[in-house]
Tab-separated table of N, CA and C in Angstrom:
chain	number	residue	atom	x	y	z
D	1	MET	N	-2.165	-18.419	-87.100
D	1	MET	CA	-3.443	-17.897	-87.543
D	1	MET	C	-4.471	-19.022	-87.597
D	2	SER	N	-5.703	-18.666	-87.247
D	2	SER	CA	-6.779	-19.638	-87.327
D	2	SER	C	-7.249	-19.750	-88.780
D	3	ILE	N	-8.059	-20.725	-89.031
D	3	ILE	CA	-8.574	-20.930	-90.393
D	3	ILE	C	-9.390	-19.723	-90.833
D	4	SER	N	-10.215	-19.220	-89.973
D	4	SER	CA	-11.041	-18.054	-90.351
D	4	SER	C	-10.170	-16.819	-90.610
D	5	GLN	N	-9.092	-16.648	-89.834
D	5	GLN	CA	-8.187	-15.512	-90.063
D	5	GLN	C	-7.468	-15.656	-91.400
D	6	LEU	N	-7.045	-16.879	-91.720
D	6	LEU	CA	-6.383	-17.099	-93.012
D	6	LEU	C	-7.340	-16.796	-94.176
D	7	ARG	N	-8.565	-17.242	-94.048
D	7	ARG	CA	-9.559	-16.985	-95.116
D	7	ARG	C	-9.793	-15.477	-95.286
D	8	GLN	N	-9.885	-14.791	-94.161
D	8	GLN	CA	-10.098	-13.339	-94.207
D	8	GLN	C	-8.911	-12.644	-94.882
D	9	ALA	N	-7.694	-13.054	-94.534
D	9	ALA	CA	-6.499	-12.448	-95.127
D	9	ALA	C	-6.453	-12.718	-96.626
D	10	ILE	N	-6.833	-13.907	-97.047
D	10	ILE	CA	-6.849	-14.235	-98.485
D	10	ILE	C	-7.857	-13.353	-99.202
D	11	ARG	N	-9.043	-13.176	-98.612
D	11	ARG	CA	-10.066	-12.315	-99.246
D	11	ARG	C	-9.558	-10.869	-99.396
D	12	GLU	N	-8.894	-10.381	-98.353
D	12	GLU	CA	-8.399	-9.005	-98.397
D	12	GLU	C	-7.307	-8.839	-99.458
D	13	LEU	N	-6.404	-9.815	-99.528
D	13	LEU	CA	-5.318	-9.720	-100.506
D	13	LEU	C	-5.846	-9.870	-101.935
D	14	LYS	N	-6.865	-10.692	-102.146
D	14	LYS	CA	-7.438	-10.877	-103.485
D	14	LYS	C	-8.154	-9.612	-103.960
D	15	SER	N	-8.690	-8.879	-103.014
D	15	SER	CA	-9.455	-7.681	-103.381
D	15	SER	C	-8.549	-6.557	-103.922
D	16	ASP	N	-7.232	-6.719	-103.778
D	16	ASP	CA	-6.291	-5.714	-104.259
D	16	ASP	C	-6.035	-5.840	-105.754
D	17	GLY	N	-6.740	-6.723	-106.413
D	17	GLY	CA	-6.616	-6.830	-107.857
D	17	GLY	C	-5.431	-7.647	-108.325
D	18	GLY	N	-4.954	-8.598	-107.554
D	18	GLY	CA	-3.891	-9.492	-107.996
D	18	GLY	C	-2.492	-9.008	-107.685
D	19	LYS	N	-2.327	-7.932	-106.942
D	19	LYS	CA	-0.995	-7.419	-106.632
D	19	LYS	C	-0.241	-8.341	-105.666
D	20	HIS	N	-0.952	-9.060	-104.872
D	20	HIS	CA	-0.338	-9.897	-103.841
D	20	HIS	C	-0.540	-11.394	-104.125
D	21	ARG	N	-0.330	-11.743	-105.370
D	21	ARG	CA	-0.587	-13.124	-105.806
D	21	ARG	C	0.263	-14.141	-105.032
D	22	ARG	N	1.546	-13.868	-104.830
D	22	ARG	CA	2.419	-14.798	-104.098
D	22	ARG	C	1.954	-14.968	-102.657
D	23	GLU	N	1.614	-13.876	-102.039
D	23	GLU	CA	1.147	-13.945	-100.659
D	23	GLU	C	-0.156	-14.742	-100.570
D	24	VAL	N	-1.044	-14.524	-101.542
D	24	VAL	CA	-2.311	-15.266	-101.571
D	24	VAL	C	-2.018	-16.758	-101.725
D	25	ASP	N	-1.137	-17.142	-102.637
D	25	ASP	CA	-0.779	-18.551	-102.843
D	25	ASP	C	-0.194	-19.154	-101.565
D	26	THR	N	0.682	-18.378	-100.915
D	26	THR	CA	1.286	-18.853	-99.667
D	26	THR	C	0.216	-19.049	-98.596
D	27	LEU	N	-0.683	-18.103	-98.476
D	27	LEU	CA	-1.744	-18.212	-97.472
D	27	LEU	C	-2.696	-19.370	-97.800
D	28	LYS	N	-2.954	-19.595	-99.089
D	28	LYS	CA	-3.806	-20.714	-99.495
D	28	LYS	C	-3.167	-22.050	-99.098
D	29	LYS	N	-1.850	-22.139	-99.279
D	29	LYS	CA	-1.143	-23.370	-98.895
D	29	LYS	C	-1.222	-23.580	-97.384
D	30	ARG	N	-1.010	-22.480	-96.641
D	30	ARG	CA	-1.096	-22.577	-95.180
D	30	ARG	C	-2.505	-22.978	-94.751
D	31	LEU	N	-3.509	-22.408	-95.435
D	31	LEU	CA	-4.898	-22.721	-95.124
D	31	LEU	C	-5.184	-24.203	-95.387
D	32	LYS	N	-4.710	-24.698	-96.527
D	32	LYS	CA	-4.932	-26.103	-96.878
D	32	LYS	C	-4.260	-27.022	-95.844
D	33	LYS	N	-3.033	-26.688	-95.467
D	33	LYS	CA	-2.316	-27.491	-94.459
D	33	LYS	C	-3.074	-27.478	-93.133
D	34	LYS	N	-3.547	-26.303	-92.769
D	34	LYS	CA	-4.271	-26.153	-91.492
D	34	LYS	C	-5.559	-26.984	-91.499
D	35	ILE	N	-6.284	-26.939	-92.618
D	35	ILE	CA	-7.524	-27.726	-92.743
D	35	ILE	C	-7.203	-29.220	-92.703
D	36	ASP	N	-6.164	-29.637	-93.439
D	36	ASP	CA	-5.757	-31.044	-93.438
D	36	ASP	C	-5.379	-31.512	-92.034
D	37	LEU	N	-4.635	-30.659	-91.320
D	37	LEU	CA	-4.226	-31.012	-89.959
D	37	LEU	C	-5.434	-31.141	-89.023
D	38	GLN	N	-6.397	-30.254	-89.196
D	38	GLN	CA	-7.590	-30.327	-88.354
D	38	GLN	C	-8.386	-31.594	-88.659
D	39	GLN	N	-8.459	-31.964	-89.937
D	39	GLN	CA	-9.157	-33.200	-90.295
D	39	GLN	C	-8.447	-34.419	-89.698
D	40	LYS	N	-7.118	-34.406	-89.803
D	40	LYS	CA	-6.354	-35.521	-89.243
D	40	LYS	C	-6.502	-35.577	-87.734
D	41	LEU	N	-6.530	-34.419	-87.097
D	41	LEU	CA	-6.728	-34.362	-85.655
D	41	LEU	C	-8.094	-34.952	-85.287
D	42	GLY	N	-9.104	-34.605	-86.065
D	42	GLY	CA	-10.444	-35.170	-85.838
D	42	GLY	C	-10.438	-36.682	-85.996
D	43	GLU	N	-9.733	-37.164	-87.019
D	43	GLU	CA	-9.635	-38.609	-87.233
D	43	GLU	C	-8.906	-39.279	-86.071
D	44	LEU	N	-7.844	-38.642	-85.600
D	44	LEU	CA	-7.105	-39.199	-84.464
D	44	LEU	C	-7.977	-39.265	-83.208
D	45	LYS	N	-8.749	-38.189	-82.975
D	45	LYS	CA	-9.631	-38.181	-81.809
D	45	LYS	C	-10.683	-39.283	-81.934
D	46	ALA	N	-11.217	-39.462	-83.136
D	46	ALA	CA	-12.192	-40.531	-83.356
D	46	ALA	C	-11.526	-41.891	-83.141
D	47	GLY	N	-10.294	-42.015	-83.607
D	47	GLY	CA	-9.549	-43.261	-83.412
D	47	GLY	C	-9.294	-43.540	-81.942
D	48	GLN	N	-8.945	-42.497	-81.203
D	48	GLN	CA	-8.724	-42.662	-79.765
D	48	GLN	C	-10.004	-43.097	-79.070
D	49	SER	N	-11.110	-42.485	-79.481
D	49	SER	CA	-12.399	-42.849	-78.896
D	49	SER	C	-12.719	-44.303	-79.207
D	50	GLY	N	-12.486	-44.698	-80.451
D	50	GLY	CA	-12.706	-46.096	-80.837
D	50	GLY	C	-11.798	-47.039	-80.070
D	51	LEU	N	-10.579	-46.613	-79.853
D	51	LEU	CA	-9.622	-47.425	-79.092
D	51	LEU	C	-10.091	-47.600	-77.649
D	52	LYS	N	-10.603	-46.538	-77.054
D	52	LYS	CA	-11.111	-46.631	-75.684
D	52	LYS	C	-12.288	-47.599	-75.606
D	53	VAL	N	-13.166	-47.522	-76.594
D	53	VAL	CA	-14.300	-48.452	-76.635
D	53	VAL	C	-13.778	-49.879	-76.773
D	54	GLY	N	-12.815	-50.069	-77.660
D	54	GLY	CA	-12.226	-51.393	-77.850
D	54	GLY	C	-11.572	-51.915	-76.581
D	55	GLN	N	-10.881	-51.043	-75.876
D	55	GLN	CA	-10.240	-51.443	-74.621
D	55	GLN	C	-11.288	-51.839	-73.581
D	56	SER	N	-12.380	-51.096	-73.536
D	56	SER	CA	-13.458	-51.433	-72.602
D	56	SER	C	-14.058	-52.790	-72.948
D	57	GLN	N	-14.265	-53.030	-74.238
D	57	GLN	CA	-14.815	-54.313	-74.672
D	57	GLN	C	-13.842	-55.452	-74.368
D	58	LEU	N	-12.564	-55.194	-74.564
D	58	LEU	CA	-11.546	-56.203	-74.259
D	58	LEU	C	-11.559	-56.523	-72.770
D	59	LYS	N	-11.631	-55.506	-71.942
D	59	LYS	CA	-11.666	-55.697	-70.491
D	59	LYS	C	-12.899	-56.508	-70.104
D	60	ALA	N	-14.037	-56.169	-70.696
D	60	ALA	CA	-15.268	-56.917	-70.407
D	60	ALA	C	-15.118	-58.373	-70.844
D	61	GLY	N	-14.503	-58.579	-72.002
D	61	GLY	CA	-14.266	-59.941	-72.484
D	61	GLY	C	-13.337	-60.715	-71.558
D	62	GLN	N	-12.310	-60.068	-71.068
D	62	GLN	CA	-11.380	-60.716	-70.143
D	62	GLN	C	-12.085	-61.075	-68.835
D	63	ASN	N	-12.937	-60.174	-68.358
D	63	ASN	CA	-13.688	-60.449	-67.132
D	63	ASN	C	-14.628	-61.632	-67.337
D	64	PHE	N	-15.297	-61.663	-68.496
D	64	PHE	CA	-16.204	-62.774	-68.802
D	64	PHE	C	-15.424	-64.084	-68.876
D	65	LEU	N	-14.260	-64.046	-69.515
D	65	LEU	CA	-13.428	-65.250	-69.630
D	65	LEU	C	-12.999	-65.735	-68.249
D	66	SER	N	-12.575	-64.827	-67.412
D	66	SER	CA	-12.153	-65.179	-66.061
D	66	SER	C	-13.313	-65.805	-65.287
D	67	SER	N	-14.482	-65.199	-65.391
D	67	SER	CA	-15.673	-65.720	-64.716
D	67	SER	C	-16.035	-67.098	-65.257
D	68	SER	N	-15.944	-67.258	-66.556
D	68	SER	CA	-16.257	-68.549	-67.179
D	68	SER	C	-15.273	-69.623	-66.738
D	69	GLN	N	-14.011	-69.262	-66.607
D	69	GLN	CA	-13.003	-70.220	-66.156
D	69	GLN	C	-13.286	-70.654	-64.721
D	70	THR	N	-13.704	-69.713	-63.886
D	70	THR	CA	-14.040	-70.028	-62.504
D	70	THR	C	-15.234	-70.985	-62.460
D	71	GLU	N	-16.249	-70.700	-63.284
D	71	GLU	CA	-17.415	-71.580	-63.346
D	71	GLU	C	-17.025	-72.958	-63.858
D	72	LEU	N	-16.166	-73.000	-64.848
D	72	LEU	CA	-15.719	-74.281	-65.404
D	72	LEU	C	-14.994	-75.101	-64.346
D	73	LYS	N	-14.152	-74.465	-63.561
D	73	LYS	CA	-13.442	-75.176	-62.485
D	73	LYS	C	-14.438	-75.749	-61.477
D	74	ALA	N	-15.473	-74.971	-61.144
D	74	ALA	CA	-16.493	-75.449	-60.206
D	74	ALA	C	-17.237	-76.651	-60.801
D	75	ILE	N	-17.560	-76.583	-62.074
D	75	ILE	CA	-18.235	-77.695	-62.748
D	75	ILE	C	-17.336	-78.927	-62.768
D	76	GLN	N	-16.058	-78.719	-63.028
D	76	GLN	CA	-15.124	-79.843	-63.048
D	76	GLN	C	-15.015	-80.492	-61.677
D	77	ARG	N	-15.022	-79.672	-60.611
D	77	ARG	CA	-14.981	-80.228	-59.252
D	77	ARG	C	-16.245	-81.037	-58.974
D	78	THR	N	-17.389	-80.511	-59.384
D	78	THR	CA	-18.655	-81.218	-59.190
D	78	THR	C	-18.659	-82.528	-59.965
D	79	LEU	N	-18.184	-82.491	-61.192
D	79	LEU	CA	-18.112	-83.695	-62.019
D	79	LEU	C	-17.186	-84.725	-61.391
D	80	SER	N	-16.047	-84.282	-60.905
D	80	SER	CA	-15.092	-85.187	-60.266
D	80	SER	C	-15.716	-85.828	-59.033
D	81	SER	N	-16.414	-85.029	-58.247
D	81	SER	CA	-17.088	-85.543	-57.055
D	81	SER	C	-18.173	-86.544	-57.455
D	82	GLY	N	-18.927	-86.224	-58.499
D	82	GLY	CA	-19.971	-87.138	-58.983
D	82	GLY	C	-19.380	-88.443	-59.479
D	83	GLN	N	-18.236	-88.361	-60.142
D	83	GLN	CA	-17.578	-89.579	-60.620
D	83	GLN	C	-17.124	-90.442	-59.446
D	84	ALA	N	-16.626	-89.795	-58.405
D	84	ALA	CA	-16.203	-90.540	-57.211
D	84	ALA	C	-17.413	-91.204	-56.549
D	85	ASP	N	-18.535	-90.465	-56.478
D	85	ASP	CA	-19.761	-91.040	-55.906
D	85	ASP	C	-20.249	-92.213	-56.746
D	86	LEU	N	-20.182	-92.076	-58.062
D	86	LEU	CA	-20.607	-93.153	-58.961
D	86	LEU	C	-19.739	-94.387	-58.761
D	87	LYS	N	-18.446	-94.177	-58.655
D	87	LYS	CA	-17.532	-95.303	-58.452
D	87	LYS	C	-17.829	-95.996	-57.122
D	88	ALA	N	-18.075	-95.224	-56.080
D	88	ALA	CA	-18.421	-95.804	-54.774
D	88	ALA	C	-19.732	-96.567	-54.871
D	89	GLY	N	-20.699	-96.006	-55.589
D	89	GLY	CA	-21.985	-96.687	-55.780
D	89	GLY	C	-21.818	-97.994	-56.540
D	90	GLN	N	-20.971	-97.986	-57.553
D	90	GLN	CA	-20.716	-99.204	-58.323
D	90	GLN	C	-20.064	-100.268	-57.439
D	91	THR	N	-19.164	-99.846	-56.562
D	91	THR	CA	-18.509	-100.774	-55.630
D	91	THR	C	-19.542	-101.367	-54.677
D	92	ASP	N	-20.434	-100.499	-54.162
D	92	ASP	CA	-21.496	-100.986	-53.267
D	92	ASP	C	-22.420	-101.950	-53.996
D	93	LEU	N	-22.776	-101.638	-55.228
D	93	LEU	CA	-23.641	-102.511	-56.019
D	93	LEU	C	-22.986	-103.860	-56.240
D	94	LYS	N	-21.715	-103.860	-56.568
D	94	LYS	CA	-20.976	-105.116	-56.784
D	94	LYS	C	-20.963	-105.937	-55.507
D	95	ALA	N	-20.729	-105.268	-54.372
D	95	ALA	CA	-20.729	-105.975	-53.090
D	95	ALA	C	-22.110	-106.554	-52.810
D	96	GLY	N	-23.149	-105.793	-53.096
D	96	GLY	CA	-24.517	-106.281	-52.904
D	96	GLY	C	-24.819	-107.468	-53.806
D	97	GLN	N	-24.379	-107.389	-55.061
D	97	GLN	CA	-24.587	-108.506	-55.990
D	97	GLN	C	-23.836	-109.749	-55.518
D	98	ASP	N	-22.610	-109.562	-55.054
D	98	ASP	CA	-21.824	-110.688	-54.546
D	98	ASP	C	-22.519	-111.310	-53.340
D	99	HIS	N	-23.034	-110.476	-52.453
D	99	HIS	CA	-23.733	-110.971	-51.263
D	99	HIS	C	-24.990	-111.736	-51.682
D	100	LEU	N	-25.747	-111.178	-52.637
D	100	LEU	CA	-26.954	-111.843	-53.132
D	100	LEU	C	-26.606	-113.195	-53.744
D	101	ASN	N	-25.549	-113.239	-54.520
D	101	ASN	CA	-25.121	-114.510	-55.128
D	101	ASN	C	-24.764	-115.525	-54.057
D	102	GLN	N	-24.082	-115.109	-53.019
D	102	GLN	CA	-23.717	-116.009	-51.921
D	102	GLN	C	-24.969	-116.532	-51.212
D	103	GLU	N	-25.923	-115.624	-50.981
D	103	GLU	CA	-27.168	-116.032	-50.323
D	103	GLU	C	-27.947	-117.018	-51.191
D	104	GLN	N	-27.982	-116.766	-52.517
D	104	GLN	CA	-28.678	-117.693	-53.411
D	104	GLN	C	-28.008	-119.052	-53.407
D	105	LYS	N	-26.693	-119.091	-53.403
D	105	LYS	CA	-25.965	-120.365	-53.361
D	105	LYS	C	-26.243	-121.086	-52.046
D	106	ARG	N	-26.226	-120.334	-50.938
D	106	ARG	CA	-26.475	-120.942	-49.634
D	106	ARG	C	-27.897	-121.504	-49.575
D	107	TRP	N	-28.853	-120.713	-50.069
D	107	TRP	CA	-30.242	-121.166	-50.062
D	107	TRP	C	-30.405	-122.410	-50.925
D	108	PHE	N	-29.806	-122.405	-52.120
D	108	PHE	CA	-29.892	-123.540	-53.023
D	108	PHE	C	-29.251	-124.773	-52.390
D	109	TRP	N	-28.112	-124.595	-51.730
D	109	TRP	CA	-27.424	-125.718	-51.093
D	109	TRP	C	-28.268	-126.281	-49.963
D	110	GLN	N	-28.853	-125.352	-49.166
D	110	GLN	CA	-29.701	-125.813	-48.049
D	110	GLN	C	-30.934	-126.539	-48.565
D	111	LYS	N	-31.533	-126.040	-49.630
D	111	LYS	CA	-32.732	-126.662	-50.210
D	111	LYS	C	-32.395	-128.048	-50.714
D	112	ASN	N	-31.291	-128.162	-51.438
D	112	ASN	CA	-30.898	-129.457	-51.995
D	112	ASN	C	-30.486	-130.430	-50.898
D	113	SER	N	-29.855	-129.951	-49.871
D	113	SER	CA	-29.441	-130.808	-48.764
D	113	SER	C	-30.657	-131.340	-48.022
D	114	ALA	N	-31.685	-130.531	-47.910
D	114	ALA	CA	-32.888	-130.917	-47.178
D	114	ALA	C	-33.669	-131.978	-47.929
D	115	GLN	N	-33.535	-132.046	-49.235
D	115	GLN	CA	-34.311	-132.977	-50.040
D	115	GLN	C	-33.598	-134.322	-50.230
D	116	LYS	N	-32.370	-134.452	-49.811
D	116	LYS	CA	-31.666	-135.712	-49.980
D	116	LYS	C	-32.217	-136.740	-48.991
D	117	PRO	N	-32.336	-138.009	-49.447
D	117	PRO	CA	-32.859	-139.023	-48.545
D	117	PRO	C	-31.899	-139.241	-47.376
D	118	GLY	N	-32.449	-139.466	-46.251
D	118	GLY	CA	-31.664	-139.730	-45.065
D	118	GLY	C	-31.202	-138.470	-44.378
D	119	HIS	N	-31.588	-137.337	-44.841
D	119	HIS	CA	-31.183	-136.076	-44.236
D	119	HIS	C	-32.140	-135.718	-43.114
D	120	LEU	N	-31.627	-135.362	-42.017
D	120	LEU	CA	-32.456	-134.967	-40.881
D	120	LEU	C	-32.949	-133.550	-41.083
D	121	GLN	N	-34.225	-133.409	-40.798
D	121	GLN	CA	-34.787	-132.072	-40.975
D	121	GLN	C	-34.901	-131.346	-39.681
């Protein structure tokens, strides 16, 4: 029986002046159980809906995390490449400084040699 049918049956039995008190009590219990079950069903449906929303949000979060990890890997590759370029640049700079130092020593030696007495120019 539906809730409305149970209510109708209770009204009809009550109108008999209390002759069907046990039946009315039984129907009231069934009505209460039916209402409670419908409320719980509504709560379950709301819970399922909330769960679906949560699952969608979780999926979106996982996708964002995956995308972020991919971006992080790309950044790490770029950083690694930049570090390699920096190291190569530092090596080139050191070589240039060493060459400059050698040229300064050679120039200084030539200048000093040219100024010594008896040196042919």
